[in-house]
Each structure stands twice: as C-alpha cells, then as structure tokens.
C-alpha cells in the first residue's frame, strides 16, 4: 500500500509539472535535457512534420516554432525504448517504441546523423532517470551482494 501511495503522489507532482511546462514558451522551460528541431513522421500521410522540441524530465514537448507561446503537444516517455532505425532511402531515424502494443510507435529525425545521436543519447538518459519505483527496487535487489553493501 505504501509503495502505491508513493508512486501515486510522485505521479501527481510529475503530472502537475508537466502540465505547467506545456503551458510555457519553449525557451522558458528551465534546464532542458535537449532542444532543437525534429521532424516527426506522420504515418497517415507518410510526410515528415517539423517541430521545435524540448526534452525535459521524461517528456518530449512539441512546438510549432521556437516563437510559440505554448506546446502544441507532448509525449510521456516512461517505458518507451529508443532505437536508431534505417528507413527508406537509408535515412537514419529515431524510433520511440512504446512499452505495449496499445500505444503508438513514433519516428523522428533531426537535421543530420550527429544531431540524431545527440537526441538518442538525451532521450535514453531522460527515460532512464524516471524508472518506476518498483523497477528501481527490483534492479537494486538483483545486484550482486557486494554492490549493495554501504
């Protein structure tokens, strides 16, 4: 019961902060983990749509431009896996794969391969910071005994 309570209360705080951040202009978000232009594949039209993006605390915020007054959308990244994939024309893209099939897989690409790598690294780090409490405890308990001694 206590674990559920801690998990719920931390989720509410996280959701409040995320909601607050999405109402801000992109450059008003303090200490973003990554920012810049990303192109998102619109699967319905098979076209790439450009967004100015901010990555902060496991959430990717989308803006129409750097001058936007608030986010036009966002993606909670908890549980997502980040991979580099090659699509048609040997184009390197960032794949964000959801934790289950009920959610959508997203594809992004930056201006070049170096920018893609910068985003991939930042996305992985941001997601890793927000391991669910039960996963963090399980990871700790599965470590060899000598690593768990204080």
CSV table of C-alpha atoms in Angstrom, one decimal:
chain,number,residue,atom,x,y,z
A,1,UNK,CA,0.0,0.0,0.0
A,2,UNK,CA,2.8,2.4,0.9
A,3,UNK,CA,4.5,1.8,-2.5
A,4,UNK,CA,1.3,2.6,-4.3
A,5,UNK,CA,0.9,5.8,-2.3
A,6,UNK,CA,4.4,7.0,-3.0
A,7,UNK,CA,4.0,6.1,-6.7
A,8,UNK,CA,0.7,8.0,-6.9
A,9,UNK,CA,1.9,11.1,-5.1
A,10,UNK,CA,5.0,11.3,-7.2
A,11,UNK,CA,3.0,10.9,-10.4
A,12,UNK,CA,0.7,13.8,-9.4
A,13,UNK,CA,3.6,16.1,-8.9
A,14,UNK,CA,5.2,15.0,-12.1
A,15,UNK,CA,1.9,15.5,-14.0
A,16,UNK,CA,1.5,19.0,-12.5
A,17,UNK,CA,5.0,20.0,-13.5
A,18,UNK,CA,4.5,18.6,-17.0
A,19,UNK,CA,1.2,20.4,-17.4
A,20,UNK,CA,2.8,23.6,-16.2
A,21,UNK,CA,5.8,23.2,-18.6
A,22,UNK,CA,3.4,22.6,-21.6
A,23,UNK,CA,1.8,26.0,-21.0
A,24,UNK,CA,5.2,27.7,-21.2
A,25,UNK,CA,7.0,29.0,-24.4
A,26,UNK,CA,9.9,26.6,-25.3
A,27,UNK,CA,12.7,28.8,-24.1
A,28,UNK,CA,11.0,29.4,-20.7
A,29,UNK,CA,11.5,25.7,-19.7
A,30,UNK,CA,14.4,25.6,-17.2
A,31,UNK,CA,17.3,23.3,-17.8
A,32,UNK,CA,16.0,21.2,-20.8
A,33,UNK,CA,17.9,18.0,-21.4
A,34,UNK,CA,17.8,18.6,-25.2
A,35,UNK,CA,16.2,21.0,-27.5
A,36,UNK,CA,16.1,21.7,-31.2
A,37,UNK,CA,14.3,20.8,-34.5
A,38,UNK,CA,12.9,17.3,-35.0
A,39,UNK,CA,10.9,16.0,-37.9
A,40,UNK,CA,8.1,13.6,-36.9
A,41,UNK,CA,6.8,11.0,-39.4
A,42,UNK,CA,3.1,11.4,-39.8
A,43,UNK,CA,2.1,7.8,-40.6
A,44,UNK,CA,-1.3,8.8,-42.1
A,45,UNK,CA,0.3,11.0,-44.8
A,46,UNK,CA,3.8,9.4,-44.9
A,47,UNK,CA,5.1,13.0,-44.6
A,48,UNK,CA,7.7,14.5,-42.1
A,49,UNK,CA,6.3,17.3,-40.0
A,50,UNK,CA,8.8,19.7,-38.4
A,51,UNK,CA,8.5,20.6,-34.7
A,52,UNK,CA,10.7,22.6,-32.3
A,53,UNK,CA,11.1,20.1,-29.5
A,54,UNK,CA,12.1,20.4,-25.8
A,55,UNK,CA,13.1,17.3,-23.8
A,56,UNK,CA,12.6,17.7,-20.1
A,57,UNK,CA,12.1,15.1,-17.3
A,58,UNK,CA,10.9,12.2,-19.5
A,59,UNK,CA,8.6,14.3,-21.6
A,60,UNK,CA,9.1,15.5,-25.2
A,61,UNK,CA,7.2,18.7,-25.8
A,62,UNK,CA,6.3,19.8,-29.4
A,63,UNK,CA,6.1,23.4,-30.6
A,64,UNK,CA,5.1,24.8,-34.0
A,65,UNK,CA,8.2,27.0,-33.7
A,66,UNK,CA,10.7,28.5,-31.3
A,67,UNK,CA,8.4,31.6,-31.0
A,68,UNK,CA,5.3,29.6,-29.9
A,69,UNK,CA,3.7,30.6,-26.7
A,70,UNK,CA,2.8,27.1,-25.5
A,71,UNK,CA,3.4,23.4,-26.5
A,72,UNK,CA,1.1,22.0,-29.3
A,73,UNK,CA,1.6,18.5,-27.9
A,74,UNK,CA,3.7,16.3,-25.8
A,75,UNK,CA,4.8,12.7,-25.4
A,76,UNK,CA,5.3,11.0,-22.0
A,77,UNK,CA,8.3,8.7,-22.5
A,78,UNK,CA,8.1,6.5,-19.4
A,79,UNK,CA,8.5,2.9,-20.6
A,80,UNK,CA,9.5,3.8,-24.2
A,81,UNK,CA,12.6,2.4,-25.8
A,82,UNK,CA,14.8,4.5,-28.0
A,83,UNK,CA,16.4,2.9,-31.1
A,84,UNK,CA,18.1,4.1,-34.2
A,85,UNK,CA,16.4,2.6,-37.3
A,86,UNK,CA,17.1,2.9,-41.0
A,87,UNK,CA,14.0,3.7,-43.1
A,88,UNK,CA,13.7,4.1,-46.8
A,89,UNK,CA,16.5,5.8,-48.7
A,90,UNK,CA,18.9,4.6,-46.0
A,91,UNK,CA,17.7,7.5,-43.8
A,92,UNK,CA,18.7,7.1,-40.1
A,93,UNK,CA,15.8,7.8,-37.8
A,94,UNK,CA,15.0,7.8,-34.1
A,95,UNK,CA,12.4,5.2,-33.2
A,96,UNK,CA,10.4,5.6,-29.9
A,97,UNK,CA,8.9,2.2,-29.2
A,98,UNK,CA,6.1,2.0,-26.5
A,99,UNK,CA,6.0,-0.4,-23.6
A,100,UNK,CA,3.0,-2.2,-25.1
A,101,UNK,CA,1.2,-2.6,-28.5
A,102,UNK,CA,-1.8,-0.5,-27.4
A,103,UNK,CA,0.4,2.7,-27.8
A,104,UNK,CA,1.9,4.1,-31.0
A,105,UNK,CA,5.5,3.9,-32.2
A,106,UNK,CA,6.9,7.3,-33.1
A,107,UNK,CA,9.6,8.1,-35.7
A,108,UNK,CA,11.7,11.3,-35.6
A,109,UNK,CA,14.8,12.5,-37.4
A,110,UNK,CA,17.0,15.5,-36.8
A,111,UNK,CA,18.9,17.6,-39.4
A,112,UNK,CA,21.8,15.1,-39.6
A,113,UNK,CA,23.2,11.9,-38.1
A,114,UNK,CA,25.2,13.8,-35.4
A,115,UNK,CA,22.0,15.5,-34.2
A,116,UNK,CA,20.2,12.2,-34.3
A,117,UNK,CA,22.8,10.7,-32.0
A,118,UNK,CA,22.6,13.7,-29.6
A,119,UNK,CA,18.8,13.2,-29.4
A,120,UNK,CA,19.1,9.5,-28.9
A,121,UNK,CA,21.6,9.9,-26.1
A,122,UNK,CA,19.4,12.6,-24.4
A,123,UNK,CA,16.2,10.6,-24.8
A,124,UNK,CA,17.7,7.4,-23.3
A,125,UNK,CA,19.1,9.4,-20.3
A,126,UNK,CA,15.8,11.2,-19.7
A,127,UNK,CA,13.8,7.9,-19.8
A,128,UNK,CA,16.3,6.1,-17.5
A,129,UNK,CA,16.0,8.8,-14.9
A,130,UNK,CA,12.4,8.1,-14.5
A,131,UNK,CA,12.4,4.3,-13.7
A,132,UNK,CA,9.2,3.3,-11.9
A,133,UNK,CA,9.9,2.8,-8.1
A,134,UNK,CA,9.2,-0.9,-8.3
A,135,UNK,CA,11.7,-1.3,-11.2
A,136,UNK,CA,14.4,0.7,-9.3
A,137,UNK,CA,13.9,-1.5,-6.2
A,138,UNK,CA,14.0,-4.7,-8.3
A,139,UNK,CA,17.2,-3.6,-10.1
A,140,UNK,CA,18.8,-2.8,-6.7
A,141,UNK,CA,17.7,-6.2,-5.3
A,142,UNK,CA,19.1,-8.1,-8.3
A,143,UNK,CA,22.6,-6.6,-7.9
A,144,UNK,CA,25.4,-8.8,-6.5
A,145,UNK,CA,25.6,-8.7,-2.7
A,146,UNK,CA,29.0,-6.9,-2.6
A,147,UNK,CA,27.5,-4.0,-4.6
A,148,UNK,CA,24.6,-3.4,-2.2
A,149,UNK,CA,26.7,-3.0,0.9
A,150,UNK,CA,27.1,0.5,2.3
